[in-house]
Short mmCIF file of C-alpha atoms and ligand atoms in Angstrom, two decimals:
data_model
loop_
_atom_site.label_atom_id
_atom_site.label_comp_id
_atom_site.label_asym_id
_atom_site.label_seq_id
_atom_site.Cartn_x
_atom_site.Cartn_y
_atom_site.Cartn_z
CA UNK A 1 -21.33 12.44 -18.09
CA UNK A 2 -23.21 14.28 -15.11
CA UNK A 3 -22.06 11.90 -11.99
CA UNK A 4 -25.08 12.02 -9.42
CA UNK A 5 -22.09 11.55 -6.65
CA UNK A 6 -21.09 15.33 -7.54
CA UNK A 7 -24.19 16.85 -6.07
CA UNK A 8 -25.22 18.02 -2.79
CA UNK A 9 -28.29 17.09 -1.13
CA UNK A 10 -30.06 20.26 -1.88
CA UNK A 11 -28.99 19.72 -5.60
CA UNK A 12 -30.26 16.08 -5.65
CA UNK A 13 -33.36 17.37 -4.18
CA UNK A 14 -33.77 19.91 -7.06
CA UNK A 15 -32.88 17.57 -9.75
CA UNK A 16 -35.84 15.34 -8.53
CA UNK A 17 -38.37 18.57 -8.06
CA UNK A 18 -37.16 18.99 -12.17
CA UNK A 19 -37.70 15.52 -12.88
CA UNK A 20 -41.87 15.82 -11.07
CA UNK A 21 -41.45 12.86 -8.40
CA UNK A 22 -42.35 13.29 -5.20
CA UNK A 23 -39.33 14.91 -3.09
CA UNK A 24 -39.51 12.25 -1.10
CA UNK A 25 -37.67 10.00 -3.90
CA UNK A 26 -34.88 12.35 -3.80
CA UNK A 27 -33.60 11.03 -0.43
CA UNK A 28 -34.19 7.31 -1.35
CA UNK A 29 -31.80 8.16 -4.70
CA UNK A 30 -29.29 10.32 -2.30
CA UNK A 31 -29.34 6.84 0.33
CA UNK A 32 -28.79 4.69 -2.56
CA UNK A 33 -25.78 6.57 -3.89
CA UNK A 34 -24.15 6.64 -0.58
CA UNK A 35 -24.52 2.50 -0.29
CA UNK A 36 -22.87 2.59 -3.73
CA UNK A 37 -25.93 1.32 -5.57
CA UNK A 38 -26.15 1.87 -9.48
CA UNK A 39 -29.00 3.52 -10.74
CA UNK A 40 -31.30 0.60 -11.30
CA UNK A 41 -30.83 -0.88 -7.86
CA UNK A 42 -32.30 1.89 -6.35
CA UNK A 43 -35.95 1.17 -5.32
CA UNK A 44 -37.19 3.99 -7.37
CA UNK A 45 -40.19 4.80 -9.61
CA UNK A 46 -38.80 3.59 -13.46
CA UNK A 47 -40.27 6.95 -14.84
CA UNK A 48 -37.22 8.58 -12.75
CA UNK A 49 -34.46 6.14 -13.54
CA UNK A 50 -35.62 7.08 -17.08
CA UNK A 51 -35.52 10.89 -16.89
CA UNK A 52 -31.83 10.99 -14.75
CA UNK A 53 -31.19 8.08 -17.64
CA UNK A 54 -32.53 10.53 -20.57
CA UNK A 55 -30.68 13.39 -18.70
CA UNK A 56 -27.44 11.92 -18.90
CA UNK A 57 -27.21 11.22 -15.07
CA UNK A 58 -24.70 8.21 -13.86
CA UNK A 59 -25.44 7.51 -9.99
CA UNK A 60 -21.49 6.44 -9.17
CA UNK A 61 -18.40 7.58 -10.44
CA UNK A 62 -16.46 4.57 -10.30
CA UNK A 63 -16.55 1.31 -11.13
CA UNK A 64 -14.58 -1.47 -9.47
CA UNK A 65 -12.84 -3.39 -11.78
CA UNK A 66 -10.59 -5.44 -9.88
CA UNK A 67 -9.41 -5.96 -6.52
CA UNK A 68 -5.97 -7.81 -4.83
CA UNK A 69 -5.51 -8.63 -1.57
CA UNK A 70 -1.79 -8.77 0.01
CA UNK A 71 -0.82 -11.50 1.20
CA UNK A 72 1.74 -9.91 3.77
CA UNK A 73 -0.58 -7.58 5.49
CA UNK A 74 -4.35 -8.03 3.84
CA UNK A 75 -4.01 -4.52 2.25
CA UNK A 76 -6.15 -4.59 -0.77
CA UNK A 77 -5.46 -2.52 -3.77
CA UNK A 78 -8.25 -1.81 -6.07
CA UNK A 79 -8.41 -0.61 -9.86
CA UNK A 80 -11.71 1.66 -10.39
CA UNK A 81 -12.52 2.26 -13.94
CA UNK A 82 -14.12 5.66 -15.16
CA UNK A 83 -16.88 6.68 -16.70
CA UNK A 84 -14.26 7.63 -19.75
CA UNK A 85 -12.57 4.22 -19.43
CA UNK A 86 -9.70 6.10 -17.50
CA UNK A 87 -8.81 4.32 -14.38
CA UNK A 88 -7.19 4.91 -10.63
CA UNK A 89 -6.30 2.88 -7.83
CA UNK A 90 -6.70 3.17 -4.64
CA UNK A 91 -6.00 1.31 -1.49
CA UNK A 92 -7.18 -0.15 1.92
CA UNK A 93 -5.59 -0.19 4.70
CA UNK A 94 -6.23 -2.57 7.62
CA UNK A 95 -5.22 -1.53 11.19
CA UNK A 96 -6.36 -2.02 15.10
CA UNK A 97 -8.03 0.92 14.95
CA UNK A 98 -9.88 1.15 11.82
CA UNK A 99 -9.49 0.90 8.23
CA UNK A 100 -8.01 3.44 5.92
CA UNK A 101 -8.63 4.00 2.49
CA UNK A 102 -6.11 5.88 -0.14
CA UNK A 103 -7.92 7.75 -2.69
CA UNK A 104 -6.52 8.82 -5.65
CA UNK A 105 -7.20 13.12 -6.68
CA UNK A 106 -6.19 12.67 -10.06
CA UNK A 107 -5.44 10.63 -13.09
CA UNK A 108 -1.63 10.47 -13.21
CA UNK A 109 0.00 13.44 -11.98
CA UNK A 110 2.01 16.56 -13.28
CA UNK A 111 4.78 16.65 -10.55
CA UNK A 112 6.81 14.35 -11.82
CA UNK A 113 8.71 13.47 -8.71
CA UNK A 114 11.75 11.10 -9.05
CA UNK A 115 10.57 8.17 -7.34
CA UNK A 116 6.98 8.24 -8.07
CA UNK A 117 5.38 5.81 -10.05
CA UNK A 118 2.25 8.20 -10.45
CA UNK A 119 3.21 10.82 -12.72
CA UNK A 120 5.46 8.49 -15.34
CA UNK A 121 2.69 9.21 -18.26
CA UNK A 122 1.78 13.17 -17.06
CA UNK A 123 -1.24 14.34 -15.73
CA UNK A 124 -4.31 12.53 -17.89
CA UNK A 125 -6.98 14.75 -16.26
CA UNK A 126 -8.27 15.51 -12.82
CA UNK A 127 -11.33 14.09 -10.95
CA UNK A 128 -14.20 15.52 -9.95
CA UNK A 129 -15.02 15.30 -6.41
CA UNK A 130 -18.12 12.46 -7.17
CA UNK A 131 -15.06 10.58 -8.50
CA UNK A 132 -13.51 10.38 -5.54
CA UNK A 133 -16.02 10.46 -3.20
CA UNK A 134 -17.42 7.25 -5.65
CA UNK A 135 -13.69 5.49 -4.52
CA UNK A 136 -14.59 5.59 -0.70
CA UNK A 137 -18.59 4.33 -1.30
CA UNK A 138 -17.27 1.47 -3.79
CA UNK A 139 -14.68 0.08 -1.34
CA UNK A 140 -17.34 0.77 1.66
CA UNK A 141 -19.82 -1.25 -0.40
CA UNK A 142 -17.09 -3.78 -1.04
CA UNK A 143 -16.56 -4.77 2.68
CA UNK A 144 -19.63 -3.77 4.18
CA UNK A 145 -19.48 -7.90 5.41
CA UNK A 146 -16.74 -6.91 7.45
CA UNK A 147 -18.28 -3.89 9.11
CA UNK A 148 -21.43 -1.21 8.20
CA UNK A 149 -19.16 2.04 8.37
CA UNK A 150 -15.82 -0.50 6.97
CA UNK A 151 -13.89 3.16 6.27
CA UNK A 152 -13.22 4.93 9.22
CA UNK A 153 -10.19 7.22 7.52
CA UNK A 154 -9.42 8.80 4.38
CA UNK A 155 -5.93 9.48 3.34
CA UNK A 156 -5.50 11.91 0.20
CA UNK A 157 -2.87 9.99 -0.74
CA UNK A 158 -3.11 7.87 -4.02
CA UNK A 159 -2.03 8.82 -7.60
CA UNK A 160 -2.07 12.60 -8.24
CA UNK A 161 -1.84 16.05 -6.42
CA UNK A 162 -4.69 16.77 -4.39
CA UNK A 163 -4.31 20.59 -4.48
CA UNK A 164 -3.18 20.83 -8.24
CA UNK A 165 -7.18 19.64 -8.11
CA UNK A 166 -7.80 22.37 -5.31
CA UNK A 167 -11.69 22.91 -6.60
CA UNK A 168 -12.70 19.34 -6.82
CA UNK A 169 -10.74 18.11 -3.76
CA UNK A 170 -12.07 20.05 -1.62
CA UNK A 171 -15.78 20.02 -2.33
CA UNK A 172 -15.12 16.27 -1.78
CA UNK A 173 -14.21 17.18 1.27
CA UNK A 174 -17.48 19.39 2.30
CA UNK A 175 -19.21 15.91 0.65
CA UNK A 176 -17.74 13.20 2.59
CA UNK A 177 -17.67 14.61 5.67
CA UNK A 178 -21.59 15.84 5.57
CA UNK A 179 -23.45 14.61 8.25
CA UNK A 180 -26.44 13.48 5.41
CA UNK A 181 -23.61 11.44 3.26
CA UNK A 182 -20.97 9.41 5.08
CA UNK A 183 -20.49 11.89 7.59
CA UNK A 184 -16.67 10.89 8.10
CA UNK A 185 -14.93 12.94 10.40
CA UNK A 186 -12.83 15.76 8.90
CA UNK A 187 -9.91 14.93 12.12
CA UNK A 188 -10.15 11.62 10.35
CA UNK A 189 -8.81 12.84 6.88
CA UNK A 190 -5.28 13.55 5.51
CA UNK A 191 -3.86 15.23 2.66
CA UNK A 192 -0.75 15.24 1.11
CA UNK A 193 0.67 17.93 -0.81
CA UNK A 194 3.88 17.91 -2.39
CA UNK A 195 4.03 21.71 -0.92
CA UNK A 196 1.86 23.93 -2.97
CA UNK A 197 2.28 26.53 -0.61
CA UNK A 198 -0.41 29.03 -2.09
CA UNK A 199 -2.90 26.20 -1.63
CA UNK A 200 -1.28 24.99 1.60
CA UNK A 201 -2.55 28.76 3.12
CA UNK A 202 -6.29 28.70 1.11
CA UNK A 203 -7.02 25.31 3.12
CA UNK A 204 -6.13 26.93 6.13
CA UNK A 205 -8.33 30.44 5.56
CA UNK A 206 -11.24 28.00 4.34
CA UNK A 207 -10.65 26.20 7.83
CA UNK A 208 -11.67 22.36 6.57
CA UNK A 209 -10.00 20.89 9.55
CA UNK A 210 -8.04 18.05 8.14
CA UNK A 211 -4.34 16.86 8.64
CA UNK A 212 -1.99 18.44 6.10
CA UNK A 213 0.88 16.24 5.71
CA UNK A 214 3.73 17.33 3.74
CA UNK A 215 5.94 15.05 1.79
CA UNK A 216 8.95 16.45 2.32
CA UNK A 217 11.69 13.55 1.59
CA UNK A 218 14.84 16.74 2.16
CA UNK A 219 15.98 18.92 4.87
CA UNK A 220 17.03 21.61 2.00
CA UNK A 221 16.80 22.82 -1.40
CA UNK A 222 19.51 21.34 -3.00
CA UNK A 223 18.60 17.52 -2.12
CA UNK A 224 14.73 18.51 -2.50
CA UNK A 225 15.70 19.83 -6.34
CA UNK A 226 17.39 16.96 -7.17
CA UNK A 227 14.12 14.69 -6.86
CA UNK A 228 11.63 17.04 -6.70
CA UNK A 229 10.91 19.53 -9.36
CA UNK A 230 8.37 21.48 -7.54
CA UNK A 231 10.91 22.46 -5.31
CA UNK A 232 11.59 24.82 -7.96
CA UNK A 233 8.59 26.81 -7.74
CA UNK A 234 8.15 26.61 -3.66
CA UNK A 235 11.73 26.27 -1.35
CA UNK A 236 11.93 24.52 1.74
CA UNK A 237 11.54 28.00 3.93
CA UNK A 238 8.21 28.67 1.96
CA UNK A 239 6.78 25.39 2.95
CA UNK A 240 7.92 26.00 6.29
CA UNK A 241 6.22 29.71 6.69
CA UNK A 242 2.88 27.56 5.32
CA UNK A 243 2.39 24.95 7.28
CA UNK A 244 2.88 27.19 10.32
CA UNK A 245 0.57 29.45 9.06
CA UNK A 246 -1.66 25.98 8.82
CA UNK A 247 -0.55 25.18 12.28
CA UNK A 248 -1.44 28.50 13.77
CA UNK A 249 -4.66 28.35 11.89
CA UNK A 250 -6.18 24.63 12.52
CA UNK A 251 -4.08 24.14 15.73
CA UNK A 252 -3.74 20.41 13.79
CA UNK A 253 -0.10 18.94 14.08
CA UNK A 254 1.81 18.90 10.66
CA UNK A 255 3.11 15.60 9.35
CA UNK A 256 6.18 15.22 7.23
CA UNK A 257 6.71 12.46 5.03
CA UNK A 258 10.52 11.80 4.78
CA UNK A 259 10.93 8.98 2.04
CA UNK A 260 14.59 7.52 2.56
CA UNK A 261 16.84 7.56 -1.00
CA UNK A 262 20.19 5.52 -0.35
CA UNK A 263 22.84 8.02 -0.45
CA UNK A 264 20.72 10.78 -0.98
CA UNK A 265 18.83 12.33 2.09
CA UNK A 266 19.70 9.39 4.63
CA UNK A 267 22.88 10.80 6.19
CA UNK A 268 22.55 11.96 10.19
CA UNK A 269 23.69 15.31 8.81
CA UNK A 270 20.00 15.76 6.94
CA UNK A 271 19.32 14.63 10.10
CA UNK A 272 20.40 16.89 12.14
CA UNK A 273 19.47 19.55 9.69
CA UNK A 274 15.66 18.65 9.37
CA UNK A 275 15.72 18.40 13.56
CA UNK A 276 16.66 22.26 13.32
CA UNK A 277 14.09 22.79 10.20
CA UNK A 278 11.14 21.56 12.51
CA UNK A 279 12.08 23.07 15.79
CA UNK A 280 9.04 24.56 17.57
CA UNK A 281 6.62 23.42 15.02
CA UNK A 282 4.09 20.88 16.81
CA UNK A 283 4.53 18.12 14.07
CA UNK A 284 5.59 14.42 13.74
CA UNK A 285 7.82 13.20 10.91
CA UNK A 286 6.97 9.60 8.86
CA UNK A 287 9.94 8.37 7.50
CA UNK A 288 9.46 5.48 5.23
CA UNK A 289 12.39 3.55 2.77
CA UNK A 290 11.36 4.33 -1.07
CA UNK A 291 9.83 2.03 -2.40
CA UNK A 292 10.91 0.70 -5.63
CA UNK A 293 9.86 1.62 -8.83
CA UNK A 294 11.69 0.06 -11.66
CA UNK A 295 11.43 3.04 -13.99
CA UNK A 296 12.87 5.38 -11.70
CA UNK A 297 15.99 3.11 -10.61
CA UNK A 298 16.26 4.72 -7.09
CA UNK A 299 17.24 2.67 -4.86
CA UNK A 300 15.55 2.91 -0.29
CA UNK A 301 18.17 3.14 2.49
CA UNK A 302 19.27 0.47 3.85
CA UNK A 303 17.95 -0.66 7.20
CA UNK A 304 20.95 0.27 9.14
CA UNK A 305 21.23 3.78 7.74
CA UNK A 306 17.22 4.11 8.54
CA UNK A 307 17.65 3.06 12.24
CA UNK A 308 20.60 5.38 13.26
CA UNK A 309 18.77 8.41 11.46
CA UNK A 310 15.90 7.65 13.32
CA UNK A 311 17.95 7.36 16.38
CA UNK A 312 19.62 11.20 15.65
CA UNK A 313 15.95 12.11 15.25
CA UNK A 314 14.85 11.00 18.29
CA UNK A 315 18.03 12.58 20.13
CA UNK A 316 17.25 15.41 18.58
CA UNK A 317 13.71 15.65 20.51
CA UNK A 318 11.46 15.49 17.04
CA UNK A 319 8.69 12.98 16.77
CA UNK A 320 8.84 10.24 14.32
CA UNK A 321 8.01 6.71 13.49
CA UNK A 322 9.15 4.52 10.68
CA UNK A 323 6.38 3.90 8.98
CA UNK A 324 5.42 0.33 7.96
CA UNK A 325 4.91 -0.10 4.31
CA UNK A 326 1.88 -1.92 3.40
CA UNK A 327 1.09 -4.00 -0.04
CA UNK A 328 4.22 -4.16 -1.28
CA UNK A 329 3.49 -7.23 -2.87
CA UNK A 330 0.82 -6.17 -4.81
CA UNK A 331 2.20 -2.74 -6.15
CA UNK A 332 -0.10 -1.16 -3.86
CA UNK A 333 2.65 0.83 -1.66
CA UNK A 334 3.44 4.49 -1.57
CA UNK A 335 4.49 5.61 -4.70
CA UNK A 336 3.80 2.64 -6.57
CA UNK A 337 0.31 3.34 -8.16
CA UNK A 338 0.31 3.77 -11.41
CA UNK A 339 -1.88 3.35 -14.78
CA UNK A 340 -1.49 -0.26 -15.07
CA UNK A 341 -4.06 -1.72 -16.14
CA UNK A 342 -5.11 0.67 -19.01
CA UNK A 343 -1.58 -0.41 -20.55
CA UNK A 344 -2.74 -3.90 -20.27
CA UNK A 345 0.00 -5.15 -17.49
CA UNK A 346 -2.49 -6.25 -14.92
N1 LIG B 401 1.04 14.34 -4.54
C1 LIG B 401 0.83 14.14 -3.14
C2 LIG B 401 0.08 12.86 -2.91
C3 LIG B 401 0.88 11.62 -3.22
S1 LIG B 401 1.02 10.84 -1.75
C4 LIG B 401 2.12 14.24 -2.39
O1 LIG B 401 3.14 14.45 -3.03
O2 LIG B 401 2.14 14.19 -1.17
C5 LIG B 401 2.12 9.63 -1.94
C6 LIG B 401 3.23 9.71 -0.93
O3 LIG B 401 4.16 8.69 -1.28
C7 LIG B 401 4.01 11.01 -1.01
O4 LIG B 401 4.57 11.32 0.24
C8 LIG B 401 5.09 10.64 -1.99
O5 LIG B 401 6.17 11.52 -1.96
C9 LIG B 401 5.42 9.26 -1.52
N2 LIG B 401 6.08 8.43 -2.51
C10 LIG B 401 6.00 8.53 -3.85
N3 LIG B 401 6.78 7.60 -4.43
C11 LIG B 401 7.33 6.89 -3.42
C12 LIG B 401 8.18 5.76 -3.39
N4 LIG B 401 8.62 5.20 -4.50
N5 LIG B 401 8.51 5.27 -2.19
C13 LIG B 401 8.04 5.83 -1.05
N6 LIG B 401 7.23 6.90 -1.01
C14 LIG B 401 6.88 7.41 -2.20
#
């Protein structure tokens, strides 16, 4: 399937040129993508919506196919379907300044991380960037009666590893922030790596501009190894040399996400010890409790433990918050998405 979300401007303006309708049609198809309109509800000539048709053209590359709003916070998680009956979630995120949107890079997710829902079946397949671009338009179309531009940020931040899909991610990138499509700023989107530090040092030569935030969740190797397989491949000192090299590069402040395991990475000693592991680096440190997922059985900090680490933090002159976690009610928290509905739960 050839997703008309995957192309460029210039490409969409070729593909019409091919198809022998006036170029002006090819910026009334490329307007009607970006709203999120399917083929057919694009005021268009029917001898073109035949030849894309006849080509094998699809105009989005998702498909909403159901939506739940939280009752706690209004966060609403959605369920996209794809063109191969695969599907993702992703999630949006109401705040003062804006809303947020959590995309999801792949389906499922090779790293296998202890507490993460995301990668229980393996990695399915990756996405192309139309795929995920198509996430942002759908949910933009979705609550348009809100608001005309409803997403004002992008997190990288949903089911899979953005740069195990280094290719695809970042040509969405190029895409979403083009002044012709969405034209979201770049300083507006994040993206979390579990540390591929190769990658972590390509996005900084290619210069996109974006937050890197780095899920960390251990001040060391040995409590890193212990939920995080990757940490096998890259240590803690690697990730450290990249994101400075990021840092120095993008002059953009590093997050860390610091997940909170009872027992496991909660104790003011890993508190102490990620204090001296960020020293001098410009960056600001999430912590958030773990979610639960019942698969995995580990269990967040308790709220006592999370306050006085924070506390050491703070004494210890690094910048953190505890981040609130949103849509907990409706699965729709960090670490909790997960292919659902193809398994018939939903
Ligand atoms: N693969 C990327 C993108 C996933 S982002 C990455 O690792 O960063 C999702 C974020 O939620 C990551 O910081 C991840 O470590 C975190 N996360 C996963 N499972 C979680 C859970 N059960 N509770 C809290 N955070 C979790």
């Amino acid at each position: 399937m050839k997703i008309l979300l995957d192309y460029t401007f210039e490409e969409i303006k070729n593909i019409v040129s091919q198809s022998g309708e006036a170029g002006y049609r090819a910026t009334q198809l490329f307007d009607g993508l970006y709203r999120g309109a399917k083929l057919d509800e694009i005021n268009l000539p029917k001898s073109l919506i035949n030849y894309l048709q006849n080509e094998g053209y699809t105009a989005q590359g998702v498909e909403i196919v159901h939506c739940v709003e939280s009752k706690l916070d209004g966060t609403k998680k959605y369920i996209f379907k794809l063109w191969d009956n695969n599907v993702i979630e992703g999630v949006l995120m109401k705040y003062k300044y804006g809303n947020t949107i959590c995309v999801s890079t792949q389906v499922g997710c090779r790293m296998n991380c202890a507490f993460c829902a995301s990668g229980l079946n393996g990695l399915v397949r990756n996405l192309t960037a139309g795929e995920i671009l198509s996430q942002v338009v759908a949910v933009n179309r979705d609550n348009k009666s809100d608001d005309r531009r409803a997403i004002t940020n992008i997190v990288l931040m949903g089911s899979g590893e953005p740069l195990d899909n280094y290719d695809d991610t970042t040509k969405f990138l190029r895409l979403v922030s083009d002044e012709k499509g969405l034209n979201i700023s770049r300083r507006n989107i994040s993206l979390s790596t579990c540390g591929l530090c190769d990658k972590i040092k390509r996005l900084a030569d290619e210069d996109y501009g974006i937050t890197l935030t780095i899920s960390l969740h251990a001040p060391n190797d040995e409590i890193r190894k212990k939920i995080m397989p990757i940490a096998n491949k890259y240590g803690v000192k690697d990730i450290m040399q990249a994101v400075r090299y990021y840092f120095d590069k993008s002059g953009r402040r590093i997050i860390f996400e610091y997940s909170m395991v009872g027992g496991l990475n909660d104790s003011v000693e890993c508190a102490d010890e990620l204090s001296r592991l960020v020293k001098g680096l410009p960056c600001h440190i999430n912590l958030i409790r773990l979610n639960y997922v019942k698969e995995k059985g580990l269990k967040g900090s308790d709220d006592a433990k999370i306050k006085e680490f924070k506390q050491r933090l703070e004494r210890n002159g690094v910048s953190c918050t505890l981040r609130r976690s949103m849509g907990g009610d409706i699965d729709g928290a960090c670490g909790q998405l997960r292919r659902k509905y193809i398994a018939g739960e939903v």
